[in-house]
mmCIF file of N, CA and C in Angstrom:
data_model
loop_
_atom_site.group_PDB
_atom_site.id
_atom_site.type_symbol
_atom_site.label_atom_id
_atom_site.label_comp_id
_atom_site.label_asym_id
_atom_site.label_seq_id
_atom_site.Cartn_x
_atom_site.Cartn_y
_atom_site.Cartn_z
ATOM 1 N N UNK A 825 -14.722 45.561 71.490
ATOM 2 C CA UNK A 825 -15.581 46.196 70.519
ATOM 3 C C UNK A 825 -15.885 47.615 70.997
ATOM 4 N N UNK A 826 -15.502 48.616 70.222
ATOM 5 C CA UNK A 826 -15.799 49.996 70.622
ATOM 6 C C UNK A 826 -17.291 50.294 70.494
ATOM 7 N N UNK A 827 -17.737 51.207 71.309
ATOM 8 C CA UNK A 827 -19.125 51.648 71.244
ATOM 9 C C UNK A 827 -19.156 53.165 71.201
ATOM 10 N N UNK A 828 -20.241 53.694 70.642
ATOM 11 C CA UNK A 828 -20.435 55.131 70.558
ATOM 12 C C UNK A 828 -21.749 55.488 71.227
ATOM 13 N N UNK A 829 -21.733 56.535 72.002
ATOM 14 C CA UNK A 829 -22.939 57.049 72.629
ATOM 15 C C UNK A 829 -23.684 57.881 71.590
ATOM 16 N N UNK A 830 -24.999 57.695 71.498
ATOM 17 C CA UNK A 830 -25.823 58.420 70.543
ATOM 18 C C UNK A 830 -26.747 59.362 71.310
ATOM 19 N N UNK A 831 -26.533 60.671 71.106
ATOM 20 C CA UNK A 831 -27.367 61.682 71.745
ATOM 21 C C UNK A 831 -27.791 62.684 70.668
ATOM 22 N N UNK A 832 -29.051 62.611 70.209
ATOM 23 C CA UNK A 832 -29.500 63.556 69.183
ATOM 24 C C UNK A 832 -29.456 64.997 69.684
ATOM 25 N N UNK A 833 -29.249 65.969 68.777
ATOM 26 C CA UNK A 833 -29.288 67.374 69.166
ATOM 27 C C UNK A 833 -30.630 67.709 69.830
ATOM 28 N N UNK A 834 -30.579 68.521 70.873
ATOM 29 C CA UNK A 834 -31.792 68.945 71.567
ATOM 30 C C UNK A 834 -32.287 67.988 72.626
ATOM 31 N N UNK A 835 -31.560 66.892 72.856
ATOM 32 C CA UNK A 835 -31.969 65.922 73.869
ATOM 33 C C UNK A 835 -31.808 66.524 75.257
ATOM 34 N N UNK A 836 -32.821 66.328 76.091
ATOM 35 C CA UNK A 836 -32.751 66.803 77.472
ATOM 36 C C UNK A 836 -31.898 65.878 78.330
ATOM 37 N N UNK A 837 -31.716 66.262 79.569
ATOM 38 C CA UNK A 837 -30.968 65.445 80.523
ATOM 39 C C UNK A 837 -31.820 64.249 80.934
ATOM 40 N N UNK A 838 -31.286 63.032 80.828
ATOM 41 C CA UNK A 838 -32.068 61.846 81.198
ATOM 42 C C UNK A 838 -32.482 61.870 82.675
ATOM 43 N N UNK A 839 -33.571 61.171 82.988
ATOM 44 C CA UNK A 839 -34.066 61.114 84.358
ATOM 45 C C UNK A 839 -33.340 60.064 85.198
ATOM 46 N N UNK A 840 -32.446 59.327 84.580
ATOM 47 C CA UNK A 840 -31.671 58.286 85.270
ATOM 48 C C UNK A 840 -30.315 58.191 84.568
ATOM 49 N N UNK A 841 -29.393 57.382 85.081
ATOM 50 C CA UNK A 841 -28.066 57.278 84.463
ATOM 51 C C UNK A 841 -28.059 56.412 83.194
ATOM 52 N N UNK A 842 -28.447 57.006 82.064
ATOM 53 C CA UNK A 842 -28.433 56.320 80.781
ATOM 54 C C UNK A 842 -28.306 57.348 79.665
ATOM 55 N N UNK A 843 -28.079 56.876 78.442
ATOM 56 C CA UNK A 843 -28.042 57.730 77.254
ATOM 57 C C UNK A 843 -29.183 57.284 76.327
ATOM 58 N N UNK A 844 -29.605 58.144 75.391
ATOM 59 C CA UNK A 844 -30.686 57.752 74.491
ATOM 60 C C UNK A 844 -30.370 56.512 73.659
ATOM 61 N N UNK A 845 -29.120 56.388 73.223
ATOM 62 C CA UNK A 845 -28.762 55.236 72.412
ATOM 63 C C UNK A 845 -27.285 54.928 72.468
ATOM 64 N N UNK A 846 -26.950 53.694 72.086
ATOM 65 C CA UNK A 846 -25.572 53.251 71.988
ATOM 66 C C UNK A 846 -25.421 52.491 70.673
ATOM 67 N N UNK A 847 -24.350 52.793 69.948
ATOM 68 C CA UNK A 847 -24.038 52.099 68.701
ATOM 69 C C UNK A 847 -22.823 51.223 68.952
ATOM 70 N N UNK A 848 -22.956 49.935 68.645
ATOM 71 C CA UNK A 848 -21.854 48.994 68.805
ATOM 72 C C UNK A 848 -21.935 47.953 67.698
ATOM 73 N N UNK A 849 -20.864 47.823 66.940
ATOM 74 C CA UNK A 849 -20.752 46.805 65.894
ATOM 75 C C UNK A 849 -21.939 46.846 64.925
ATOM 76 N N UNK A 850 -22.368 48.065 64.555
ATOM 77 C CA UNK A 850 -23.446 48.225 63.585
ATOM 78 C C UNK A 850 -24.844 48.066 64.138
ATOM 79 N N UNK A 851 -24.970 47.929 65.439
ATOM 80 C CA UNK A 851 -26.276 47.771 66.074
ATOM 81 C C UNK A 851 -26.538 48.981 66.974
ATOM 82 N N UNK A 852 -27.712 49.574 66.805
ATOM 83 C CA UNK A 852 -28.124 50.687 67.662
ATOM 84 C C UNK A 852 -29.086 50.142 68.713
ATOM 85 N N UNK A 853 -28.761 50.398 69.965
ATOM 86 C CA UNK A 853 -29.614 50.029 71.087
ATOM 87 C C UNK A 853 -30.213 51.329 71.616
ATOM 88 N N UNK A 854 -31.532 51.465 71.486
ATOM 89 C CA UNK A 854 -32.208 52.679 71.943
ATOM 90 C C UNK A 854 -32.809 52.395 73.314
ATOM 91 N N UNK A 855 -32.461 53.233 74.274
ATOM 92 C CA UNK A 855 -32.979 53.071 75.633
ATOM 93 C C UNK A 855 -34.494 53.137 75.656
ATOM 94 N N UNK A 856 -35.082 52.617 76.725
ATOM 95 C CA UNK A 856 -36.515 52.755 76.908
ATOM 96 C C UNK A 856 -36.884 54.226 76.788
ATOM 97 N N UNK A 857 -37.821 54.521 75.901
ATOM 98 C CA UNK A 857 -38.167 55.894 75.564
ATOM 99 C C UNK A 857 -39.586 56.198 76.010
ATOM 100 N N UNK A 858 -39.701 57.181 76.870
ATOM 101 C CA UNK A 858 -40.988 57.647 77.379
ATOM 102 C C UNK A 858 -41.435 58.886 76.599
ATOM 103 N N UNK A 859 -42.702 59.254 76.675
ATOM 104 C CA UNK A 859 -43.186 60.461 75.997
ATOM 105 C C UNK A 859 -42.858 61.719 76.816
ATOM 106 N N UNK A 860 -41.574 62.084 76.798
ATOM 107 C CA UNK A 860 -41.116 63.214 77.605
ATOM 108 C C UNK A 860 -40.626 64.358 76.727
ATOM 109 N N UNK A 861 -40.815 65.581 77.216
ATOM 110 C CA UNK A 861 -40.216 66.739 76.547
ATOM 111 C C UNK A 861 -38.790 66.919 77.059
ATOM 112 N N UNK A 862 -38.117 67.969 76.618
ATOM 113 C CA UNK A 862 -36.711 68.197 77.000
ATOM 114 C C UNK A 862 -36.541 68.454 78.494
ATOM 115 N N UNK A 863 -37.633 68.787 79.189
ATOM 116 C CA UNK A 863 -37.576 69.020 80.633
ATOM 117 C C UNK A 863 -38.079 67.824 81.438
ATOM 118 N N UNK A 864 -38.231 66.683 80.766
ATOM 119 C CA UNK A 864 -38.694 65.435 81.384
ATOM 120 C C UNK A 864 -40.130 65.487 81.886
ATOM 121 N N UNK A 865 -40.950 66.323 81.259
ATOM 122 C CA UNK A 865 -42.376 66.352 81.546
ATOM 123 C C UNK A 865 -43.085 65.452 80.537
ATOM 124 N N UNK A 866 -44.079 64.701 81.014
ATOM 125 C CA UNK A 866 -44.855 63.844 80.116
ATOM 126 C C UNK A 866 -45.688 64.737 79.193
ATOM 127 N N UNK A 867 -45.657 64.423 77.901
ATOM 128 C CA UNK A 867 -46.441 65.166 76.908
ATOM 129 C C UNK A 867 -47.699 64.373 76.552
ATOM 130 N N UNK A 868 -48.700 65.067 76.064
ATOM 131 C CA UNK A 868 -49.947 64.455 75.582
ATOM 132 C C UNK A 868 -50.589 63.562 76.642
ATOM 133 N N UNK A 869 -50.712 64.081 77.851
ATOM 134 C CA UNK A 869 -51.278 63.309 78.959
ATOM 135 C C UNK A 869 -52.667 62.790 78.573
ATOM 136 N N UNK A 870 -52.871 61.494 78.777
ATOM 137 C CA UNK A 870 -54.160 60.863 78.511
ATOM 138 C C UNK A 870 -54.387 60.436 77.070
ATOM 139 N N UNK A 871 -53.458 60.706 76.163
ATOM 140 C CA UNK A 871 -53.620 60.398 74.738
ATOM 141 C C UNK A 871 -52.560 59.382 74.315
ATOM 142 N N UNK A 872 -52.940 58.112 74.304
ATOM 143 C CA UNK A 872 -51.989 57.038 73.998
ATOM 144 C C UNK A 872 -51.445 57.142 72.574
ATOM 145 N N UNK A 873 -52.271 57.543 71.625
ATOM 146 C CA UNK A 873 -51.813 57.657 70.241
ATOM 147 C C UNK A 873 -50.767 58.755 70.111
ATOM 148 N N UNK A 874 -51.027 59.914 70.676
ATOM 149 C CA UNK A 874 -50.073 61.030 70.596
ATOM 150 C C UNK A 874 -48.790 60.698 71.347
ATOM 151 N N UNK A 875 -48.895 60.022 72.480
ATOM 152 C CA UNK A 875 -47.694 59.627 73.210
ATOM 153 C C UNK A 875 -46.879 58.619 72.403
ATOM 154 N N UNK A 876 -47.550 57.694 71.731
ATOM 155 C CA UNK A 876 -46.851 56.707 70.909
ATOM 156 C C UNK A 876 -46.110 57.401 69.776
ATOM 157 N N UNK A 877 -46.758 58.344 69.113
ATOM 158 C CA UNK A 877 -46.117 59.090 68.031
ATOM 159 C C UNK A 877 -44.884 59.835 68.560
ATOM 160 N N UNK A 878 -45.007 60.467 69.718
ATOM 161 C CA UNK A 878 -43.884 61.207 70.306
ATOM 162 C C UNK A 878 -42.715 60.254 70.599
ATOM 163 N N UNK A 879 -43.017 59.110 71.184
ATOM 164 C CA UNK A 879 -41.981 58.121 71.503
ATOM 165 C C UNK A 879 -41.290 57.641 70.228
ATOM 166 N N UNK A 880 -42.063 57.303 69.206
ATOM 167 C CA UNK A 880 -41.471 56.798 67.965
ATOM 168 C C UNK A 880 -40.684 57.880 67.233
ATOM 169 N N UNK A 881 -41.102 59.126 67.310
ATOM 170 C CA UNK A 881 -40.318 60.215 66.721
ATOM 171 C C UNK A 881 -38.990 60.384 67.457
ATOM 172 N N UNK A 882 -39.016 60.232 68.763
ATOM 173 C CA UNK A 882 -37.792 60.318 69.556
ATOM 174 C C UNK A 882 -36.845 59.174 69.193
ATOM 175 N N UNK A 883 -37.374 57.968 69.084
ATOM 176 C CA UNK A 883 -36.576 56.809 68.677
ATOM 177 C C UNK A 883 -36.002 57.027 67.285
ATOM 178 N N UNK A 884 -36.813 57.536 66.378
ATOM 179 C CA UNK A 884 -36.369 57.814 65.009
ATOM 180 C C UNK A 884 -35.178 58.768 65.007
ATOM 181 N N UNK A 885 -35.212 59.797 65.854
ATOM 182 C CA UNK A 885 -34.095 60.748 65.938
ATOM 183 C C UNK A 885 -32.814 60.058 66.407
ATOM 184 N N UNK A 886 -32.933 59.160 67.359
ATOM 185 C CA UNK A 886 -31.751 58.430 67.845
ATOM 186 C C UNK A 886 -31.162 57.582 66.724
ATOM 187 N N UNK A 887 -32.022 56.828 66.050
ATOM 188 C CA UNK A 887 -31.546 55.947 64.977
ATOM 189 C C UNK A 887 -30.943 56.755 63.833
ATOM 190 N N UNK A 888 -31.581 57.850 63.450
ATOM 191 C CA UNK A 888 -31.048 58.682 62.368
ATOM 192 C C UNK A 888 -29.734 59.348 62.768
ATOM 193 N N UNK A 889 -29.604 59.757 64.020
ATOM 194 C CA UNK A 889 -28.345 60.334 64.501
ATOM 195 C C UNK A 889 -27.216 59.314 64.392
ATOM 196 N N UNK A 890 -27.548 58.039 64.577
ATOM 197 C CA UNK A 890 -26.559 56.961 64.473
ATOM 198 C C UNK A 890 -26.268 56.587 63.020
ATOM 199 N N UNK A 891 -27.056 57.111 62.077
ATOM 200 C CA UNK A 891 -26.829 56.822 60.665
ATOM 201 C C UNK A 891 -27.794 55.830 60.053
ATOM 202 N N UNK A 892 -28.861 55.491 60.747
ATOM 203 C CA UNK A 892 -29.819 54.521 60.243
ATOM 204 C C UNK A 892 -31.174 55.131 59.946
ATOM 205 N N UNK A 893 -32.137 54.250 59.674
ATOM 206 C CA UNK A 893 -33.521 54.648 59.440
ATOM 207 C C UNK A 893 -34.430 53.696 60.207
ATOM 208 N N UNK A 894 -35.699 54.019 60.249
ATOM 209 C CA UNK A 894 -36.660 53.150 60.927
ATOM 210 C C UNK A 894 -36.772 51.791 60.216
ATOM 211 N N UNK A 895 -36.404 51.726 58.947
ATOM 212 C CA UNK A 895 -36.394 50.447 58.238
ATOM 213 C C UNK A 895 -35.349 49.490 58.805
ATOM 214 N N UNK A 896 -34.383 50.023 59.562
ATOM 215 C CA UNK A 896 -33.328 49.199 60.158
ATOM 216 C C UNK A 896 -33.741 48.578 61.487
ATOM 217 N N UNK A 897 -34.904 48.953 62.011
ATOM 218 C CA UNK A 897 -35.357 48.442 63.308
ATOM 219 C C UNK A 897 -35.676 46.959 63.176
ATOM 220 N N UNK A 898 -35.093 46.173 64.086
ATOM 221 C CA UNK A 898 -35.312 44.732 64.080
ATOM 222 C C UNK A 898 -36.120 44.233 65.274
ATOM 223 N N UNK A 899 -36.162 45.024 66.353
ATOM 224 C CA UNK A 899 -36.862 44.561 67.555
ATOM 225 C C UNK A 899 -37.317 45.745 68.393
ATOM 226 N N UNK A 900 -38.541 45.658 68.911
ATOM 227 C CA UNK A 900 -39.074 46.651 69.844
ATOM 228 C C UNK A 900 -39.612 45.961 71.087
ATOM 229 N N UNK A 901 -39.305 46.530 72.225
ATOM 230 C CA UNK A 901 -39.885 46.108 73.498
ATOM 231 C C UNK A 901 -40.874 47.203 73.874
ATOM 232 N N UNK A 902 -42.156 46.849 73.978
ATOM 233 C CA UNK A 902 -43.205 47.833 74.213
ATOM 234 C C UNK A 902 -43.819 47.587 75.585
ATOM 235 N N UNK A 903 -43.898 48.643 76.355
ATOM 236 C CA UNK A 903 -44.487 48.589 77.688
ATOM 237 C C UNK A 903 -45.657 49.572 77.706
ATOM 238 N N UNK A 904 -46.842 49.099 78.072
ATOM 239 C CA UNK A 904 -47.991 49.985 78.163
ATOM 240 C C UNK A 904 -48.657 49.809 79.514
ATOM 241 N N UNK A 905 -49.346 50.847 79.946
ATOM 242 C CA UNK A 905 -49.932 50.821 81.283
ATOM 243 C C UNK A 905 -51.329 50.236 81.312
ATOM 244 N N UNK A 906 -51.986 50.156 80.141
ATOM 245 C CA UNK A 906 -53.367 49.676 80.110
ATOM 246 C C UNK A 906 -53.661 49.075 78.735
ATOM 247 N N UNK A 907 -54.170 47.847 78.722
ATOM 248 C CA UNK A 907 -54.482 47.179 77.458
ATOM 249 C C UNK A 907 -55.547 47.925 76.670
ATOM 250 N N UNK A 908 -56.315 48.794 77.309
ATOM 251 C CA UNK A 908 -57.337 49.544 76.570
ATOM 252 C C UNK A 908 -56.704 50.496 75.555
ATOM 253 N N UNK A 909 -55.417 50.780 75.678
ATOM 254 C CA UNK A 909 -54.707 51.653 74.739
ATOM 255 C C UNK A 909 -54.026 50.879 73.601
ATOM 256 N N UNK A 910 -54.126 49.557 73.622
ATOM 257 C CA UNK A 910 -53.413 48.712 72.667
ATOM 258 C C UNK A 910 -53.749 49.040 71.210
ATOM 259 N N UNK A 911 -55.015 49.216 70.897
ATOM 260 C CA UNK A 911 -55.417 49.509 69.514
ATOM 261 C C UNK A 911 -54.872 50.850 69.045
ATOM 262 N N UNK A 912 -54.958 51.872 69.884
ATOM 263 C CA UNK A 912 -54.445 53.203 69.513
ATOM 264 C C UNK A 912 -52.934 53.164 69.312
ATOM 265 N N UNK A 913 -52.234 52.446 70.161
ATOM 266 C CA UNK A 913 -50.785 52.308 70.047
ATOM 267 C C UNK A 913 -50.439 51.591 68.735
ATOM 268 N N UNK A 914 -51.135 50.503 68.445
ATOM 269 C CA UNK A 914 -50.860 49.740 67.225
ATOM 270 C C UNK A 914 -51.148 50.543 65.959
ATOM 271 N N UNK A 915 -52.162 51.390 65.995
ATOM 272 C CA UNK A 915 -52.485 52.207 64.822
ATOM 273 C C UNK A 915 -51.315 53.125 64.473
ATOM 274 N N UNK A 916 -50.752 53.799 65.458
ATOM 275 C CA UNK A 916 -49.614 54.695 65.217
ATOM 276 C C UNK A 916 -48.368 53.880 64.886
ATOM 277 N N UNK A 917 -48.149 52.808 65.610
ATOM 278 C CA UNK A 917 -46.993 51.936 65.388
ATOM 279 C C UNK A 917 -46.939 51.476 63.928
ATOM 280 N N UNK A 918 -48.083 51.098 63.365
ATOM 281 C CA UNK A 918 -48.143 50.615 61.988
ATOM 282 C C UNK A 918 -47.733 51.696 60.989
ATOM 283 N N UNK A 919 -47.938 52.967 61.314
ATOM 284 C CA UNK A 919 -47.506 54.065 60.440
ATOM 285 C C UNK A 919 -45.979 54.127 60.339
ATOM 286 N N UNK A 920 -45.297 53.812 61.412
ATOM 287 C CA UNK A 920 -43.834 53.873 61.446
ATOM 288 C C UNK A 920 -43.183 52.614 60.879
ATOM 289 N N UNK A 921 -43.942 51.538 60.802
ATOM 290 C CA UNK A 921 -43.432 50.275 60.277
ATOM 291 C C UNK A 921 -44.432 49.734 59.249
ATOM 292 N N UNK A 922 -44.544 50.412 58.086
ATOM 293 C CA UNK A 922 -45.569 50.047 57.102
ATOM 294 C C UNK A 922 -45.260 48.765 56.314
ATOM 295 N N UNK A 923 -44.012 48.426 56.159
ATOM 296 C CA UNK A 923 -43.635 47.235 55.384
ATOM 297 C C UNK A 923 -43.454 46.052 56.306
ATOM 298 N N UNK A 924 -42.322 45.378 56.137
ATOM 299 C CA UNK A 924 -42.006 44.262 57.025
ATOM 300 C C UNK A 924 -41.852 44.794 58.439
ATOM 301 N N UNK A 925 -42.550 44.189 59.355
ATOM 302 C CA UNK A 925 -42.554 44.645 60.750
ATOM 303 C C UNK A 925 -41.362 44.058 61.510
ATOM 304 N N UNK A 926 -40.832 44.816 62.474
ATOM 305 C CA UNK A 926 -39.816 44.247 63.359
ATOM 306 C C UNK A 926 -40.456 43.272 64.352
ATOM 307 N N UNK A 927 -39.660 42.389 64.883
ATOM 308 C CA UNK A 927 -40.125 41.545 65.980
ATOM 309 C C UNK A 927 -40.395 42.449 67.182
ATOM 310 N N UNK A 928 -41.231 42.001 68.093
ATOM 311 C CA UNK A 928 -41.531 42.822 69.268
ATOM 312 C C UNK A 928 -42.189 41.983 70.346
ATOM 313 N N UNK A 929 -42.249 42.566 71.525
ATOM 314 C CA UNK A 929 -43.139 42.060 72.559
ATOM 315 C C UNK A 929 -43.826 43.247 73.185
ATOM 316 N N UNK A 930 -44.927 42.996 73.851
ATOM 317 C CA UNK A 930 -45.707 44.066 74.467
ATOM 318 C C UNK A 930 -46.232 43.555 75.796
ATOM 319 N N UNK A 931 -45.955 44.293 76.864
ATOM 320 C CA UNK A 931 -46.453 43.900 78.182
ATOM 321 C C UNK A 931 -47.101 45.088 78.867
ATOM 322 N N UNK A 932 -48.030 44.800 79.765
ATOM 323 C CA UNK A 932 -48.664 45.830 80.585
ATOM 324 C C UNK A 932 -47.898 45.925 81.895
ATOM 325 N N UNK A 933 -47.600 47.156 82.299
ATOM 326 C CA UNK A 933 -46.853 47.357 83.538
ATOM 327 C C UNK A 933 -47.002 48.808 84.005
ATOM 328 N N UNK A 934 -46.455 49.106 85.162
ATOM 329 C CA UNK A 934 -46.360 50.476 85.627
ATOM 330 C C UNK A 934 -45.104 51.100 85.044
ATOM 331 N N UNK A 935 -45.140 52.412 84.809
ATOM 332 C CA UNK A 935 -43.976 53.121 84.271
ATOM 333 C C UNK A 935 -43.481 54.144 85.278
ATOM 334 N N UNK A 936 -42.230 54.582 85.114
ATOM 335 C CA UNK A 936 -41.579 55.472 86.064
ATOM 336 C C UNK A 936 -42.291 56.832 86.181
ATOM 337 N N UNK A 937 -42.942 57.278 85.129
ATOM 338 C CA UNK A 937 -43.720 58.522 85.142
ATOM 339 C C UNK A 937 -45.200 58.138 85.075
ATOM 340 N N UNK A 938 -45.978 58.400 86.114
ATOM 341 C CA UNK A 938 -47.370 57.935 86.164
ATOM 342 C C UNK A 938 -48.255 58.379 85.000
ATOM 343 N N UNK A 939 -48.003 59.540 84.401
ATOM 344 C CA UNK A 939 -48.828 59.996 83.277
ATOM 345 C C UNK A 939 -48.408 59.400 81.941
ATOM 346 N N UNK A 940 -47.279 58.697 81.918
ATOM 347 C CA UNK A 940 -46.833 58.046 80.689
ATOM 348 C C UNK A 940 -47.667 56.790 80.479
ATOM 349 N N UNK A 941 -48.160 56.616 79.257
ATOM 350 C CA UNK A 941 -48.976 55.463 78.919
ATOM 351 C C UNK A 941 -48.197 54.399 78.162
ATOM 352 N N UNK A 942 -47.005 54.765 77.651
ATOM 353 C CA UNK A 942 -46.218 53.852 76.830
ATOM 354 C C UNK A 942 -44.732 54.135 76.977
ATOM 355 N N UNK A 943 -43.938 53.101 76.832
ATOM 356 C CA UNK A 943 -42.481 53.193 76.744
ATOM 357 C C UNK A 943 -42.042 52.153 75.721
ATOM 358 N N UNK A 944 -41.085 52.520 74.869
ATOM 359 C CA UNK A 944 -40.574 51.589 73.866
ATOM 360 C C UNK A 944 -39.048 51.615 73.896
ATOM 361 N N UNK A 945 -38.435 50.438 73.883
ATOM 362 C CA UNK A 945 -36.993 50.277 73.705
ATOM 363 C C UNK A 945 -36.794 49.567 72.370
ATOM 364 N N UNK A 946 -35.739 49.936 71.638
ATOM 365 C CA UNK A 946 -35.584 49.493 70.254
ATOM 366 C C UNK A 946 -34.172 48.998 69.969
ATOM 367 N N UNK A 947 -34.079 48.046 69.050
ATOM 368 C CA UNK A 947 -32.802 47.592 68.503
ATOM 369 C C UNK A 947 -32.885 47.761 66.990
ATOM 370 N N UNK A 948 -31.853 48.386 66.414
ATOM 371 C CA UNK A 948 -31.789 48.566 64.954
ATOM 372 C C UNK A 948 -30.421 48.142 64.461
ATOM 373 N N UNK A 949 -30.389 47.398 63.374
ATOM 374 C CA UNK A 949 -29.136 46.965 62.751
ATOM 375 C C UNK A 949 -28.879 47.858 61.547
ATOM 376 N N UNK A 950 -27.905 48.758 61.693
ATOM 377 C CA UNK A 950 -27.639 49.726 60.609
ATOM 378 C C UNK A 950 -26.405 49.355 59.800
ATOM 379 N N UNK A 951 -25.767 48.267 60.130
ATOM 380 C CA UNK A 951 -24.558 47.851 59.408
ATOM 381 C C UNK A 951 -23.320 48.318 60.128
ATOM 382 N N UNK A 952 -22.237 47.660 59.878
ATOM 383 C CA UNK A 952 -20.984 48.015 60.528
ATOM 384 C C UNK A 952 -20.479 49.350 60.024
ATOM 385 N N UNK A 953 -20.036 50.169 60.930
ATOM 386 C CA UNK A 953 -19.492 51.486 60.607
ATOM 387 C C UNK A 953 -17.967 51.403 60.544
ATOM 388 N N UNK A 954 -17.383 52.080 59.602
ATOM 389 C CA UNK A 954 -15.933 52.125 59.493
ATOM 390 C C UNK A 954 -15.371 53.002 60.601
ATOM 391 N N UNK A 955 -14.300 52.569 61.204
ATOM 392 C CA UNK A 955 -13.677 53.341 62.307
ATOM 393 C C UNK A 955 -12.857 54.489 61.782
#
């Protein structure tokens, strides 16, 4: 099964050996996405809602570059550093998924960038692409 690397225009150099997304057999796999700018600096330090919006906008760019939309998202893996940010994260999350929600899980953990409050990895089914 062939796969395609998905790198939206303007994407910075990743902080580890990965790409923003991979498309295979009509499924887009979006790497864990942190609230980083093009220089890998954490944006909106201390603001979980703004960081969530930044992460979801970044994910949206990956999915759209692959030919899909946020309506195609079927699963999200959400990692947060503190449960006290859960409500703020959910408020922004609901804006991006207003209709039928994708399946997801959410866990509290440490993240690779200490000022990052959230990381999300996504799976979207955009349909099989013609070769």
